[in-house]
Short mmCIF file of C-alpha atoms and ligand atoms in Angstrom, two decimals:
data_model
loop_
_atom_site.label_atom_id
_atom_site.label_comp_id
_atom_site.label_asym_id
_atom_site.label_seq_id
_atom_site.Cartn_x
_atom_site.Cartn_y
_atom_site.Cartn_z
CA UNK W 243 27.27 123.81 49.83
CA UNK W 244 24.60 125.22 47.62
CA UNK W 245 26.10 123.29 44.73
CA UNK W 246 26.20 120.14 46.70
CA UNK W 247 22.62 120.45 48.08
CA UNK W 248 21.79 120.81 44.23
CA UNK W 249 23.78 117.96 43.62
CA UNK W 250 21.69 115.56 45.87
CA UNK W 251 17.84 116.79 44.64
CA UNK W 252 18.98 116.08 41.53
CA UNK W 253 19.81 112.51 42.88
CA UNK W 254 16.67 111.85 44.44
CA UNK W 255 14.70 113.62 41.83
CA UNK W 256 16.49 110.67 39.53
CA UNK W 257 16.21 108.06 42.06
CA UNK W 258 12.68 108.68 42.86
CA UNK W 259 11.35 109.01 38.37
CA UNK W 260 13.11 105.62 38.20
CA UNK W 261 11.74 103.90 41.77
CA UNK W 262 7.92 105.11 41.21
CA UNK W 263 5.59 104.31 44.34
CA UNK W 264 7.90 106.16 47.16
CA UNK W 265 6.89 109.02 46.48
CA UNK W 266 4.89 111.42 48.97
CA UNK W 267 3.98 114.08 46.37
CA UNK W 268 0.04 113.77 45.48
CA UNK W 269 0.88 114.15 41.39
CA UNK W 270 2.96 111.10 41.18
CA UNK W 271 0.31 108.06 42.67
CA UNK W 272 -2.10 109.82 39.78
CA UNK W 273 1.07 109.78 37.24
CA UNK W 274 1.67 105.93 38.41
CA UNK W 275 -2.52 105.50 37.98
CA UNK W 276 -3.32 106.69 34.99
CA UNK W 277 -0.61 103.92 32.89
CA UNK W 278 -1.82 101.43 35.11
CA UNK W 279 -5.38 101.49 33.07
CA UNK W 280 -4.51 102.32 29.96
CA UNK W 281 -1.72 99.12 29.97
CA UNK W 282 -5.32 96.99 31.42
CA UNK W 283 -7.27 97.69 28.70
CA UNK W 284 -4.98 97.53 25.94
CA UNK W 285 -4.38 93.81 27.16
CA UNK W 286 -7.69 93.42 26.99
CA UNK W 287 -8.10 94.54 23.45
CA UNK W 288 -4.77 92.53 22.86
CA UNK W 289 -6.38 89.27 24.19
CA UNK W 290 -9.39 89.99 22.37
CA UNK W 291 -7.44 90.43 19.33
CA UNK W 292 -5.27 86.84 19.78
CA UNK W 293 -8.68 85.33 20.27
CA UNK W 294 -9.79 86.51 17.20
CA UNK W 295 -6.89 85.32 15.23
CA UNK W 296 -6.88 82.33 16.87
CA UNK W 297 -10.42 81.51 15.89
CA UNK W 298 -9.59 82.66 12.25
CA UNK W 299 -6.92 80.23 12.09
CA UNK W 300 -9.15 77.55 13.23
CA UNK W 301 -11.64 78.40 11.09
CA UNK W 302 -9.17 78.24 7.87
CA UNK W 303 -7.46 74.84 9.21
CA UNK W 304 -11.03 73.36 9.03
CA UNK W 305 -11.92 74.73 5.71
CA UNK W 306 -8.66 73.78 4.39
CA UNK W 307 -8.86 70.14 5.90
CA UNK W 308 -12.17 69.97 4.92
CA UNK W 309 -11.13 70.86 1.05
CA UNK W 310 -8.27 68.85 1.15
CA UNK W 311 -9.93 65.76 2.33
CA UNK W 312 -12.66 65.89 -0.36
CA UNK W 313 -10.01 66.43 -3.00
CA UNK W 314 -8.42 63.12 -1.67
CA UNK W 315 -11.25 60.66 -1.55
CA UNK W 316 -12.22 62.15 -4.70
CA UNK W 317 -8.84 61.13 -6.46
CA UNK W 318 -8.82 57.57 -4.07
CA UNK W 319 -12.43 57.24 -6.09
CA UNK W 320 -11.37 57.84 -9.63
CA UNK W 321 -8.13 55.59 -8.91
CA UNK W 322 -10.20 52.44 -7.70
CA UNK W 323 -13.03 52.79 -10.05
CA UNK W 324 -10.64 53.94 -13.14
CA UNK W 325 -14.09 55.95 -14.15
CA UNK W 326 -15.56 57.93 -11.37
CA UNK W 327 -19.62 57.45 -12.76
CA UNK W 328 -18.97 53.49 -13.10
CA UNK W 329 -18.91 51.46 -10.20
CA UNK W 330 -16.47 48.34 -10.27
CA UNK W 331 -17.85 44.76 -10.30
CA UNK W 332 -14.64 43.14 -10.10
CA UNK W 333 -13.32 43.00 -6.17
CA UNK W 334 -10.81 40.89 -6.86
CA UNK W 335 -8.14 42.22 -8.83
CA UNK W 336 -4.57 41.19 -10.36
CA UNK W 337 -2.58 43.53 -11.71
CA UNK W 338 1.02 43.94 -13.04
CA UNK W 339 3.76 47.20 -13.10
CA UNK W 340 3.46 48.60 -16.44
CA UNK W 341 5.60 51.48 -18.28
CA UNK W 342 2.75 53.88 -19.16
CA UNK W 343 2.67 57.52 -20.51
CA UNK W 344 -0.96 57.46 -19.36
CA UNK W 345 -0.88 60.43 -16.98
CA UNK W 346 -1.32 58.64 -12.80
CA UNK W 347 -2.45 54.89 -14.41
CA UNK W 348 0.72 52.63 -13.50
CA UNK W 349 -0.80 49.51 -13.04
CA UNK W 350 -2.68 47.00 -16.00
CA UNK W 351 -5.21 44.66 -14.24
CA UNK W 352 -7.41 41.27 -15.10
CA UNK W 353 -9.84 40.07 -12.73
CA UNK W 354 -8.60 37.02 -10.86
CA UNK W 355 -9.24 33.82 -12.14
CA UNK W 356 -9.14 35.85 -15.82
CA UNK W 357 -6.48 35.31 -18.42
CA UNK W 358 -4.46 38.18 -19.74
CA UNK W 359 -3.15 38.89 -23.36
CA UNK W 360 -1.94 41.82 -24.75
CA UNK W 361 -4.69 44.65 -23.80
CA UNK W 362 -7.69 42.11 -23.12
CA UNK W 363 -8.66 39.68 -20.43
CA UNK W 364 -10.53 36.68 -20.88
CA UNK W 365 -13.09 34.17 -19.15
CA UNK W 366 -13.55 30.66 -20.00
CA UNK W 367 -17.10 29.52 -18.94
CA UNK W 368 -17.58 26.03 -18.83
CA UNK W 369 -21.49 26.76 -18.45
CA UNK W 370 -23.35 25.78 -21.59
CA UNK W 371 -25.65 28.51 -22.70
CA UNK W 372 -26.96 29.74 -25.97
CA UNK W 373 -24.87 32.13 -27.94
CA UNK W 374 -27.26 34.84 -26.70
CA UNK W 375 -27.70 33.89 -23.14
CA UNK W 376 -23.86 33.54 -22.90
CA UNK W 377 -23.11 37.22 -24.61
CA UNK W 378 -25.97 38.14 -21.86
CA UNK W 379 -23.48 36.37 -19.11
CA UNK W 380 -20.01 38.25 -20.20
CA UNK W 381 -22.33 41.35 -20.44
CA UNK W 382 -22.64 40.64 -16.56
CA UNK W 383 -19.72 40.74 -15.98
CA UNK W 384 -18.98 44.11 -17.83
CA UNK W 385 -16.93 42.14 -20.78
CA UNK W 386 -18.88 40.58 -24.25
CA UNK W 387 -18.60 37.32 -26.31
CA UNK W 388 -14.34 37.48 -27.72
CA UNK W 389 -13.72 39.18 -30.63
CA UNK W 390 -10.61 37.55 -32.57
CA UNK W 391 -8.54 40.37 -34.04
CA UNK W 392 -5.18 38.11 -34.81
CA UNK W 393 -3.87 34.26 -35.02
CA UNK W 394 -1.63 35.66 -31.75
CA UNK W 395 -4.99 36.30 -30.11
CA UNK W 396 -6.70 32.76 -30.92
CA UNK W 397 -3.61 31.06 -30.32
CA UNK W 398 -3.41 32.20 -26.67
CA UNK W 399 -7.46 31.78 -26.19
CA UNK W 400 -6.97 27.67 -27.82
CA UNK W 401 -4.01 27.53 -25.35
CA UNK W 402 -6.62 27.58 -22.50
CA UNK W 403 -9.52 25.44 -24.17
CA UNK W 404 -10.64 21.46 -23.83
CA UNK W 405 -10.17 19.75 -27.26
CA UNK W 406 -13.28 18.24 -26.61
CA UNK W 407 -15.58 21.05 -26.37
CA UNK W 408 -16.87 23.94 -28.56
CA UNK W 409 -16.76 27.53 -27.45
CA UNK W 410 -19.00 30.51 -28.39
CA UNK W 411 -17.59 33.77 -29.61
CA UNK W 412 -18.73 36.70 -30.89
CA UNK W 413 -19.44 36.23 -33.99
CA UNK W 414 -23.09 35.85 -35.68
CA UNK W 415 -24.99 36.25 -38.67
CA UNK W 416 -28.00 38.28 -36.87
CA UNK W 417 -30.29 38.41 -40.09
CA UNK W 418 -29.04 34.77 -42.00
CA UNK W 419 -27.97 36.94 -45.22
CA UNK W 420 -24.51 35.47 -44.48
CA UNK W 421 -22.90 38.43 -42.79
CA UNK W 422 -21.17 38.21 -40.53
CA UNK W 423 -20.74 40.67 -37.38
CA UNK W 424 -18.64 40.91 -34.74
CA UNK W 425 -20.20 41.70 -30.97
CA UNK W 426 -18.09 44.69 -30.45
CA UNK W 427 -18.74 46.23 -34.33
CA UNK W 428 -15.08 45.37 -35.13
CA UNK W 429 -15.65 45.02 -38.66
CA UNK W 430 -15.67 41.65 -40.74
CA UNK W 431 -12.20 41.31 -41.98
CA UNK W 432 -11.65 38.04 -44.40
CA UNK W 433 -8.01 38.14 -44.06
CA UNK W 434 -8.55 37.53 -40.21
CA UNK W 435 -11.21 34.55 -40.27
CA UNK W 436 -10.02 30.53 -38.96
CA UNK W 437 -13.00 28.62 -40.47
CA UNK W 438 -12.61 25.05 -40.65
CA UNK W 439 -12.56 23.48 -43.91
CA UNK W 440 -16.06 23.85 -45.57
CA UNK W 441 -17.58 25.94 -42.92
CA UNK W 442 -19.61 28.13 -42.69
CA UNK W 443 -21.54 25.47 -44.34
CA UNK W 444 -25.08 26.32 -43.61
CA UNK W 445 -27.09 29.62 -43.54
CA UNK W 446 -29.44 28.21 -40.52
CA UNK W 447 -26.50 28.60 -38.78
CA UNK W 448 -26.23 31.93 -37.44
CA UNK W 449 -23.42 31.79 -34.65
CA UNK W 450 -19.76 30.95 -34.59
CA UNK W 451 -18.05 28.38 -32.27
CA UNK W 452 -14.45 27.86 -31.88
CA UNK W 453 -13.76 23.91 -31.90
CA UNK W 454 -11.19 21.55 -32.41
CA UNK W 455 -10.88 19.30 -35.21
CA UNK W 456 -6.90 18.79 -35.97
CA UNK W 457 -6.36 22.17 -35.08
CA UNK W 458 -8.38 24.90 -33.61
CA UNK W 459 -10.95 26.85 -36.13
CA UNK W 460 -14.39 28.49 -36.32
CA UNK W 461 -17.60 26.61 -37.13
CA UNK W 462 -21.13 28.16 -37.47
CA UNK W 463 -23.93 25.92 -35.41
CA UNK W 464 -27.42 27.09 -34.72
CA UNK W 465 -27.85 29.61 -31.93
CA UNK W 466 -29.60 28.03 -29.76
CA UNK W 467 -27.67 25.01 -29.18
CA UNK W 468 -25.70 24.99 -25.52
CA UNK W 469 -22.38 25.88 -25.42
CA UNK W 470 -19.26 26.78 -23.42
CA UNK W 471 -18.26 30.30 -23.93
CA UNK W 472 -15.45 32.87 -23.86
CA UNK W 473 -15.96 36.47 -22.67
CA UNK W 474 -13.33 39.47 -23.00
CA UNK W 475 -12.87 42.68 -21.85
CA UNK W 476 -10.55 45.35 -21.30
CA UNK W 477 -7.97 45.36 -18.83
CA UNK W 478 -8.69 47.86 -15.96
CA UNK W 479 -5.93 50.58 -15.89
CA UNK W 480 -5.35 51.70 -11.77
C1 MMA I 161 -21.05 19.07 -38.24
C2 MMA I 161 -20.76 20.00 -39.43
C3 MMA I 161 -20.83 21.44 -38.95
C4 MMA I 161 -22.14 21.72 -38.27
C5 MMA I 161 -22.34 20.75 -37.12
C6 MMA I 161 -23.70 20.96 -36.50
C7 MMA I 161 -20.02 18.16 -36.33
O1 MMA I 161 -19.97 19.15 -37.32
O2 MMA I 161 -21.70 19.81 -40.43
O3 MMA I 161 -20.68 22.34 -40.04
O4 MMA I 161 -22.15 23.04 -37.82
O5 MMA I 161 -22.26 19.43 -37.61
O6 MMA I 161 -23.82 20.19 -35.35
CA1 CA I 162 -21.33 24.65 -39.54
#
């Protein structure tokens, strides 16, 4: 008997541990009490905690964002203007694919209505100016009077020009000693000059027109006559 009485406080002893409020005894509502507040207030602090970490993390995603968007329009700056200090003039742009070891510059560009040859573009003005106020005009226009480096390069400039009209380049004789300089400092080179037969012919003549008589070739005429004019500049690498 004893044994079984044993047997069943034993249960109940179990059954009461594992049920928790049914008991009458007055140590176990302070036992089931005391966890009670200590499990409140460490969700409290736990709450407090994820708040915390959640405002860190918003704080970071910000910053980050913030950084990241900077970098971008940064980068979207130097790509449109090629040079981040210079703005562009030129809205209008055409540009080709090209096959470039230049580190991020993919694409080789001319202003529209601009011709392109080999690393140059070029503008035909069919405004008469002086030599100077039409170096002043390509200067506008972030490009200067051409400079001929090869017979390729005239041949594709005379390709675009009237017969019946003389063109400015940039070529002059700034002090009349008869010599002559090129716009850009690209030195003098006699095995790279087109005169016409029996030009230059006269040291009041100080600036160099490209005109047509039987084929194209270079003329000197005085300065301050009105001409046509053709201006050159780099292409624009994107
Ligand atoms: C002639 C010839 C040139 C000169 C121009 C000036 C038409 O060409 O003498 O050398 O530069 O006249 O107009
Ligand atoms: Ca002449």
């Amino acid at each position: 008997m004893a044994l079984g009485t044993n047997y069943a406080e034993v249960n109940f002893k179990n059954e009461l541990k594992s049920s928790g409020t049914n008991s009458n005894s007055p140590a176990d509502p302070r036992e089931n009490t005391i966890p009670h507040q200590s499990n409140f207030g460490f969700s409290k602090l736990l709450l407090a905690l994820l708040l915390i970490l959640f405002l860190l993390k918003e704080i970071l995603l910000s910053v980050s964002f913030i950084t990241f968007f900077q970098k971008n329009s940064q980068l979207l700056k130097e790509k449109n203007y090629g040079n981040s200090t210079k703005e562009m003039i030129h809205t209008n742009l055409e540009c080709v694919k090209i096959n470039s070891t230049m580190k991020g510059k993919v694409w080789s560009c001319c202003p529209k209505n601009w011709k392109s040859f080999s690393s140059s573009c070029y503008f035909i003005s069919s405004k008469q100016r002086s030599w100077k106020k039409s170096q002043e005009n390509c200067s506008t226009m972030e490009a200067h009077l051409v400079v001929i480096n090869s017979k390729e390069e005239q041949d594709f400039i005379t390709w675009n020009l009237n017969k019946s009209h003389a063109y400015f380049v940039g070529l002059s004789d700034p002090e009349g000693q008869r010599h002559w300089q090129w716009i850009d400092q690209t030195p003098y080179n006699e095995n790279t000059m087109f005169w016409h037969v029996g030009e230059p012919n006269r040291v009041q003549e100080r600036c160099v027109v490209l005109n047509y008589r039987e084929q194209w070739g270079w003329n000197d005429i005085f300065c301050a006559h009105v001409q046509r004019s053709i201006c050159e500049m780099m292409k624009i690498y994107l």
